[in-house]
XYZ file of C-alpha atoms in Angstrom:
538
model
C 29.755 73.640 -36.660
C 33.136 71.550 -36.086
C 31.552 69.294 -38.233
C 30.164 71.703 -40.391
C 33.113 73.428 -41.026
C 35.068 70.408 -42.088
C 32.575 69.756 -44.579
C 33.022 73.868 -46.091
C 36.178 72.976 -45.969
C 36.301 69.225 -47.891
C 34.035 70.622 -50.125
C 35.855 73.098 -51.139
C 39.469 71.151 -51.564
C 37.661 68.576 -53.633
C 36.676 72.411 -55.684
C 40.178 73.492 -56.263
C 41.116 69.738 -57.115
C 38.837 69.595 -59.906
C 40.243 73.103 -60.551
C 43.618 71.975 -60.851
C 43.283 68.739 -62.524
C 41.488 69.815 -65.455
C 44.816 71.340 -66.927
C 45.521 67.698 -67.503
C 44.422 65.759 -69.815
C 45.209 62.092 -70.851
C 44.759 62.430 -75.309
C 46.903 62.411 -77.708
C 49.990 63.183 -75.207
C 49.769 59.796 -73.813
C 50.578 57.682 -77.477
C 53.133 55.237 -77.901
C 55.605 56.036 -80.663
C 58.839 53.380 -81.599
C 61.649 54.739 -84.056
C 64.959 55.797 -83.976
C 66.799 58.943 -86.508
C 70.515 59.654 -86.465
C 72.005 63.333 -86.779
C 69.065 64.761 -87.916
C 67.129 67.943 -87.726
C 64.428 68.554 -84.659
C 62.126 69.921 -88.016
C 62.175 66.117 -89.321
C 62.418 64.502 -85.747
C 58.685 66.142 -85.204
C 56.844 65.392 -88.694
C 58.280 61.068 -87.688
C 56.582 62.178 -84.626
C 53.232 63.122 -85.885
C 53.340 60.130 -88.339
C 54.377 57.394 -86.256
C 51.886 58.892 -83.775
C 49.037 59.875 -85.720
C 48.881 63.074 -84.620
C 49.693 66.322 -86.065
C 51.691 69.459 -84.520
C 51.615 73.456 -84.498
C 53.982 75.598 -83.308
C 55.694 78.821 -83.826
C 58.712 78.067 -86.060
C 60.443 81.106 -84.258
C 60.440 79.512 -80.715
C 61.942 75.807 -81.653
C 65.078 75.398 -82.573
C 64.128 73.321 -85.700
C 67.267 73.569 -87.350
C 69.310 71.727 -84.484
C 70.909 67.905 -85.261
C 70.185 65.505 -83.065
C 70.363 61.723 -82.593
C 67.572 59.627 -80.912
C 66.098 56.247 -79.999
C 62.391 56.095 -78.553
C 60.728 53.255 -77.460
C 57.363 52.683 -76.643
C 57.673 56.144 -75.378
C 54.416 58.654 -75.440
C 54.958 61.818 -77.106
C 54.887 63.595 -73.581
C 57.718 62.111 -72.180
C 59.036 62.141 -76.524
C 58.795 66.020 -76.930
C 60.621 66.730 -73.039
C 63.489 65.045 -74.124
C 63.582 66.696 -77.898
C 62.696 70.250 -76.482
C 63.785 70.171 -72.837
C 61.790 72.079 -70.037
C 60.943 75.806 -71.201
C 57.219 74.007 -73.118
C 54.500 72.946 -72.664
C 51.867 71.438 -74.799
C 47.873 72.061 -76.086
C 45.803 69.481 -77.240
C 42.986 69.576 -79.658
C 41.689 66.119 -80.727
C 44.236 64.280 -82.450
C 46.215 68.088 -83.045
C 49.081 69.225 -80.465
C 49.934 72.669 -79.661
C 53.636 73.344 -78.893
C 53.644 76.959 -77.128
C 57.099 77.956 -74.443
C 57.007 79.088 -71.283
C 57.790 82.347 -69.920
C 61.354 82.388 -69.010
C 60.602 85.309 -66.420
C 57.620 85.156 -64.462
C 55.713 88.706 -64.933
C 54.913 90.318 -61.049
C 51.752 90.992 -60.421
C 52.585 94.564 -60.157
C 53.421 94.415 -63.462
C 50.658 92.599 -65.098
C 49.042 93.952 -68.202
C 45.690 93.395 -69.653
C 46.850 93.359 -73.501
C 44.268 93.628 -76.107
C 44.039 91.536 -78.783
C 41.285 92.569 -82.440
C 40.851 92.557 -85.701
C 38.182 91.371 -88.469
C 37.468 87.281 -89.256
C 36.732 87.232 -93.483
C 36.344 84.192 -95.995
C 39.280 83.992 -97.954
C 37.633 83.066 -100.419
C 34.301 85.819 -101.397
C 36.249 88.380 -98.346
C 32.643 88.897 -96.515
C 32.752 89.068 -93.097
C 32.137 85.793 -90.921
C 29.439 85.977 -87.786
C 29.663 83.590 -84.848
C 33.266 82.330 -85.581
C 35.321 81.265 -82.129
C 38.442 82.878 -80.754
C 39.790 80.118 -78.521
C 42.844 81.287 -75.982
C 45.100 77.871 -76.090
C 46.078 78.463 -72.454
C 43.026 79.723 -70.754
C 40.151 78.366 -72.323
C 38.968 81.554 -72.882
C 36.623 82.081 -75.659
C 34.786 85.011 -77.344
C 32.310 85.554 -80.953
C 32.795 87.674 -83.850
C 29.641 90.240 -84.013
C 27.298 91.039 -86.781
C 30.171 93.086 -88.667
C 33.161 90.274 -88.307
C 35.101 92.268 -85.897
C 36.010 90.369 -82.729
C 38.134 92.043 -79.475
C 40.299 89.216 -76.700
C 41.361 91.098 -73.579
C 43.101 88.583 -71.841
C 46.706 88.823 -68.874
C 49.688 86.762 -71.148
C 51.694 83.990 -68.996
C 54.095 83.535 -71.407
C 56.108 85.466 -74.699
C 53.481 83.619 -77.263
C 50.113 83.480 -76.773
C 48.271 80.984 -79.103
C 44.629 81.608 -80.735
C 42.466 79.342 -82.134
C 40.242 80.449 -84.732
C 36.894 78.540 -85.827
C 33.695 78.623 -87.507
C 31.303 75.607 -88.987
C 31.909 74.836 -92.399
C 35.571 76.840 -92.257
C 38.979 75.069 -91.773
C 40.790 75.817 -87.805
C 43.770 78.032 -87.973
C 45.717 78.536 -85.416
C 47.304 82.330 -85.043
C 50.392 83.194 -82.272
C 51.043 86.755 -80.468
C 53.662 87.710 -79.115
C 53.506 89.478 -75.543
C 52.573 93.582 -76.569
C 49.337 95.294 -74.375
C 47.809 95.864 -78.083
C 47.689 93.616 -81.468
C 45.499 93.962 -84.299
C 45.291 91.373 -86.775
C 42.434 90.188 -89.545
C 42.227 87.193 -89.976
C 40.973 84.949 -92.958
C 39.342 81.488 -92.733
C 39.474 79.060 -95.792
C 35.690 77.455 -96.357
C 36.064 73.160 -96.402
C 35.919 72.046 -99.781
C 33.211 69.729 -100.738
C 33.660 66.695 -102.039
C 33.101 66.721 -105.840
C 29.471 65.244 -106.986
C 30.082 62.387 -109.270
C 27.344 60.302 -109.367
C 23.700 62.577 -110.499
C 21.560 63.655 -107.652
C 17.905 61.960 -107.550
C 15.509 63.490 -105.081
C 13.829 60.395 -101.823
C 11.084 59.870 -101.953
C 8.988 60.927 -98.605
C 8.268 58.281 -95.567
C 7.333 58.567 -92.857
C 9.550 58.469 -89.696
C 10.883 60.428 -87.283
C 12.476 63.771 -87.890
C 16.256 64.321 -87.106
C 16.687 64.329 -83.897
C 19.318 67.857 -82.899
C 20.235 68.553 -79.283
C 19.866 72.202 -79.455
C 16.246 72.366 -79.865
C 15.416 70.620 -77.438
C 13.614 72.778 -75.054
C 15.591 72.249 -72.031
C 18.775 72.491 -73.705
C 17.751 76.109 -75.118
C 16.867 77.015 -71.057
C 20.205 75.955 -69.686
C 22.592 76.108 -73.016
C 23.254 79.905 -74.093
C 23.454 80.621 -77.688
C 26.770 82.272 -78.287
C 27.919 78.016 -75.826
C 25.895 76.392 -79.122
C 28.094 78.346 -81.045
C 30.799 77.360 -79.739
C 30.220 73.920 -79.618
C 29.780 74.135 -82.923
C 32.091 75.699 -84.549
C 35.050 74.029 -82.139
C 34.954 70.886 -84.209
C 38.083 68.908 -82.805
C 37.004 67.983 -78.927
C 39.501 68.425 -76.265
C 39.374 66.035 -73.340
C 39.693 67.292 -69.515
C 40.056 64.721 -66.566
C 37.951 66.462 -64.105
C 35.068 68.935 -64.802
C 32.746 71.064 -62.639
C 29.814 73.400 -63.045
C 27.313 74.538 -61.125
C 25.261 75.530 -64.919
C 26.528 75.637 -67.938
C 28.283 79.178 -67.733
C 29.329 78.788 -64.521
C 32.053 75.649 -64.515
C 36.002 74.814 -65.152
C 34.955 74.314 -68.761
C 33.646 78.410 -69.378
C 32.029 78.773 -72.527
C 33.768 75.887 -74.337
C 32.353 73.440 -72.559
C 30.260 72.012 -75.532
C 33.601 71.198 -77.030
C 35.154 69.154 -74.602
C 34.957 65.442 -73.710
C 35.258 64.831 -69.657
C 36.209 61.983 -67.717
C 34.979 62.869 -64.488
C 32.434 65.182 -64.526
C 30.252 67.167 -61.564
C 27.027 69.209 -62.447
C 24.999 70.823 -59.729
C 22.041 72.434 -60.743
C 23.246 71.454 -65.147
C 26.220 70.272 -67.238
C 26.721 70.614 -71.203
C 29.502 69.172 -72.730
C 31.068 67.318 -75.811
C 31.000 63.624 -74.453
C 32.395 62.224 -71.911
C 34.078 58.505 -71.291
C 33.995 58.079 -67.488
C 31.538 59.014 -64.890
C 29.276 62.124 -64.947
C 27.078 62.933 -61.642
C 24.381 65.629 -61.668
C 20.778 66.631 -62.018
C 20.829 67.411 -65.581
C 23.625 66.523 -67.532
C 23.048 67.689 -71.119
C 25.352 65.696 -73.855
C 26.362 67.169 -77.322
C 27.403 63.387 -78.499
C 28.477 59.976 -76.752
C 28.520 59.014 -73.236
C 30.809 55.939 -72.415
C 30.958 54.547 -69.296
C 28.520 55.785 -66.173
C 25.966 58.874 -66.004
C 23.647 59.430 -63.124
C 21.407 62.319 -62.937
C 18.906 63.314 -60.249
C 16.421 64.743 -62.377
C 17.667 63.934 -66.407
C 19.998 63.609 -68.897
C 20.033 64.181 -72.766
C 22.716 62.962 -75.110
C 22.671 63.803 -78.707
C 24.759 60.862 -79.590
C 25.077 57.021 -78.819
C 25.116 55.926 -75.098
C 27.129 52.940 -74.207
C 27.657 51.466 -70.541
C 25.063 52.560 -67.656
C 23.230 55.705 -67.795
C 19.971 56.477 -64.582
C 17.381 59.297 -64.272
C 15.051 59.240 -61.650
C 13.069 61.035 -64.165
C 13.555 61.095 -68.218
C 16.694 60.412 -70.231
C 16.662 61.239 -73.829
C 19.529 60.390 -76.701
C 19.658 60.439 -80.643
C 21.808 58.003 -80.869
C 21.896 53.853 -80.121
C 21.950 53.311 -76.239
C 24.280 49.688 -75.444
C 23.957 48.086 -71.676
C 21.721 49.327 -68.728
C 19.671 52.699 -68.866
C 16.969 53.516 -66.166
C 14.610 56.103 -64.966
C 11.671 56.892 -63.255
C 9.336 57.778 -65.797
C 10.162 58.130 -69.085
C 13.142 56.437 -71.365
C 13.227 58.107 -75.209
C 15.942 56.055 -77.928
C 15.860 57.908 -81.224
C 17.855 54.657 -82.575
C 18.846 51.252 -81.733
C 18.786 50.012 -78.383
C 21.126 46.580 -77.502
C 20.370 46.258 -73.940
C 18.035 46.446 -70.752
C 15.940 49.825 -70.406
C 13.822 50.278 -67.565
C 10.906 53.002 -66.219
C 7.443 53.502 -66.545
C 7.157 54.790 -70.232
C 10.000 53.762 -72.483
C 9.858 54.290 -76.809
C 12.588 53.000 -79.220
C 13.150 53.322 -82.651
C 14.408 50.121 -83.171
C 14.922 46.809 -80.100
C 17.489 44.582 -80.143
C 17.463 44.298 -76.268
C 14.985 43.777 -73.900
C 12.672 46.238 -72.434
C 11.272 46.670 -69.124
C 7.940 49.699 -67.845
C 4.351 49.947 -67.565
C 4.221 51.500 -71.109
C 6.603 50.333 -74.017
C 6.770 51.738 -77.246
C 8.780 51.006 -80.540
C 8.505 51.027 -84.583
C 9.722 47.402 -84.749
C 11.204 45.064 -82.751
C 13.593 42.090 -82.227
C 14.659 42.415 -78.666
C 11.568 41.704 -76.325
C 8.995 43.770 -75.151
C 7.078 43.674 -71.487
C 4.865 45.640 -70.342
C 1.131 46.120 -69.654
C 0.495 48.045 -73.080
C 3.408 47.470 -75.569
C 2.741 48.057 -79.020
C 5.280 48.293 -81.705
C 4.825 49.581 -84.806
C 6.109 46.838 -86.902
C 4.967 44.563 -84.718
C 2.121 41.752 -83.711
C -1.882 42.629 -83.800
C -4.932 40.692 -84.401
C -8.391 40.586 -83.446
C -10.017 37.438 -82.883
C -13.695 35.886 -81.728
C -13.520 32.179 -80.345
C -15.971 30.347 -77.388
C -15.067 28.129 -74.961
C -16.170 25.022 -73.186
C -19.232 27.639 -71.080
C -19.955 28.342 -75.020
C -19.366 32.017 -73.640
C -18.412 34.539 -76.843
C -15.140 36.252 -76.421
C -13.795 38.554 -78.545
C -9.782 39.140 -77.761
C -7.398 42.270 -79.024
C -3.527 41.180 -79.090
C -0.896 44.094 -79.871
C 2.721 43.386 -79.229
C 5.851 41.361 -80.611
C 5.837 37.503 -81.178
C 7.898 37.552 -78.066
C 5.663 38.448 -76.010
C 1.976 40.690 -76.401
C -0.769 42.077 -74.127
C -4.312 40.908 -74.402
C -7.092 43.070 -73.972
C -11.107 41.341 -74.372
C -14.378 41.211 -73.976
C -16.673 37.919 -73.190
C -19.984 37.382 -72.090
C -23.430 35.777 -72.002
C -26.943 35.883 -70.610
C -26.581 35.981 -67.572
C -22.465 37.347 -66.951
C -20.070 39.446 -68.488
C -16.442 40.131 -68.156
C -13.682 42.692 -68.896
C -10.181 40.361 -69.939
C -6.124 40.987 -70.076
C -3.682 39.102 -70.318
C -0.390 38.424 -71.705
C 1.419 35.744 -74.077
C 4.082 34.655 -77.214
C 3.364 33.252 -80.248
C 5.691 30.434 -81.541
C 6.411 29.708 -85.790
C 4.623 32.275 -86.609
C 6.408 32.074 -90.227
C 4.923 28.773 -90.416
C 1.532 27.820 -91.608
C 0.746 25.784 -88.467
C 1.864 28.279 -85.498
C 1.156 28.122 -81.592
C -0.108 30.795 -79.265
C 0.517 30.778 -75.558
C -1.998 33.049 -73.534
C -2.733 33.824 -69.562
C -5.756 35.825 -69.295
C -7.202 37.408 -66.641
C -11.129 37.901 -66.548
C -12.767 40.274 -63.872
C -16.239 38.491 -63.964
C -19.686 40.233 -63.215
C -23.002 38.216 -62.312
C -26.218 39.685 -63.273
C -24.988 43.032 -62.538
C -23.219 46.052 -64.759
C -19.947 45.699 -62.259
C -19.054 43.311 -59.377
C -16.833 44.670 -57.138
C -16.540 41.449 -54.789
C -13.843 38.884 -55.878
C -14.598 37.443 -59.201
C -12.049 36.588 -61.317
C -11.839 33.808 -63.887
C -7.853 32.770 -64.586
C -7.391 30.841 -68.108
C -4.268 29.747 -68.969
C -4.274 27.765 -73.041
C -2.195 26.764 -75.469
C -3.989 26.812 -78.813
C -2.571 25.477 -82.485
C -3.168 28.237 -85.588
C -4.095 27.368 -89.218
C -3.277 29.903 -91.539
C -6.077 30.085 -94.100
C -4.499 33.125 -95.612
C -2.952 36.382 -95.365
C -5.302 37.285 -92.645
C -7.243 34.663 -91.531
C -6.516 31.781 -88.983
C -8.522 29.363 -88.356
C -7.662 28.067 -84.363
C -8.476 25.823 -81.482
C -7.174 24.442 -78.134
C -7.199 24.078 -74.710
C -7.026 25.586 -71.350
C -7.449 25.184 -67.584
C -9.379 27.937 -65.697
C -9.619 28.778 -62.416
C -12.679 30.938 -60.594
C -12.455 32.964 -57.521
C -15.928 34.104 -55.806
C -16.403 35.505 -52.877
C -18.378 33.526 -50.678
C -20.792 36.491 -49.594
C -21.583 36.469 -53.134
C -24.960 34.947 -54.341
C -24.349 30.784 -54.529
C -26.350 30.994 -57.795
C -22.740 32.406 -59.352
C -21.004 29.172 -58.310
C -24.153 27.044 -59.114
C -24.014 29.310 -62.632
C -20.221 27.868 -63.192
C -20.982 23.845 -62.370
C -23.842 24.063 -64.837
C -22.385 26.046 -67.907
C -19.222 24.006 -67.815
C -18.990 20.944 -69.891
C -16.411 19.329 -68.097
C -16.087 18.723 -64.306
C -16.141 21.848 -61.922
C -13.483 21.018 -58.914
C -13.718 23.525 -55.940
C -12.283 24.383 -52.701
C -12.287 26.716 -50.145
C -9.646 29.296 -49.425
C -10.715 30.946 -46.475
C -13.742 33.721 -47.322
C -13.118 33.003 -51.094
C -14.319 29.933 -52.967
C -11.558 28.371 -56.020
C -12.980 26.492 -58.471
C -11.013 25.063 -61.219
C -11.748 23.154 -64.744
C -10.150 22.125 -67.995
C -11.611 23.576 -71.242
C -11.346 24.098 -74.787
C -12.043 27.354 -77.761
C -12.643 27.167 -80.898
C -12.287 30.587 -82.660
C -11.091 32.968 -85.688
C -8.653 35.006 -85.830
C -7.911 38.508 -88.520
C -4.602 39.380 -88.754
C -3.647 43.659 -88.925
């Protein structure tokens, strides 16, 4: 019981630590600036700081003494420290991407008994058309609370103020963000207008593109598992809030139950824990969970007991017990117990039972590997590359046994499937190989194949295996046909309980000397051979 109590206390402490750390984010405030100004107003210092740091500020001009004259000299100083030196300790800051909102602390704490719930309401409209805007995000910059405008454009936000002025962000996909600061009072009603984003002028005449067969663009919101765990309002918030905020810690049980609340899809996390499922804008560090859903990019380490769904690129290490699905490039290592799907380019290592990548520029290892095109290597029992290596061939060997073989994969690695037959024997073949100098008139194939042979029976269940290692030279007759000839070395393993006529048949039909030895209950026969045939390029 004591051990259980300690474990519970540790878990609760960890959650409290994560929640407490949620307010800190190493982002725009950590950028460095270096400049000096003498006898200049605070307003000009803020403008210079924004220019030097590549950031922007938002603030209520009534809260900051913009006309005060100061002299400063910053040398490789963080923006956070520079703001403290310039404005003092009465302010705190909220970052949204490279945007910093300056907020003033409440001078006197409000007693709990005197705290009241305030409401902020209004209607959100399009500034150009005066039409109401449905599904706009209203975001409390202090507490991460959010709301959406309804079908009439109306919004209502309830909050308990902790500062004299409270900042709200209004965002909608296709519109410019708007920040509003309201002074603490019980009820406030303001109608908000959002400006549509200007579309770049179309200078070049539109040309209708030709239709080609390709995979349709992947929208992470259309994926079934996303629709199961992520509510529609969270998807709207994620689409509306285009400047992602960064958080050091995040913990969630479900996307709707977590420290980032309904705006989790707009957050980039450095350390993320998802008990059942989590939803975020991105990962820049470590993410652990059962199901991890990332709207944009993953940089670092990501592990899921069940699966990872990523809408952007992945750089680093990604592992899942069952599946990984990525819309963008994967650079690094990807591992799953069942399947990996990359709808763009692999530049690393992919391991799973089933692997798919649009463009392979790395290494695929799996039972089944699929790709549209490949400059890399795909190794598996079945490898299919749409723009890869396909050919069918007919040949005879030193036993004058006809063979039909189909090869598919890439020039660097392909699978071999075949059938061989004679009057008294037939066999099914599987093998692997690679093709060299494929662009030349003369090219080389190196193959290793395994053929299960049957002698005067429908299918031999005892040990009856032929192994062939061969090298052949291809002469390109035209674009489709090759004539090829080569040398091989063969080994035939058969159980002694099989009729001795089988071993005798090998001795009789081979046109080269057959050597043999016994290994326990297995008779091993081996001999050099040759092959001659015609190949058709598909």
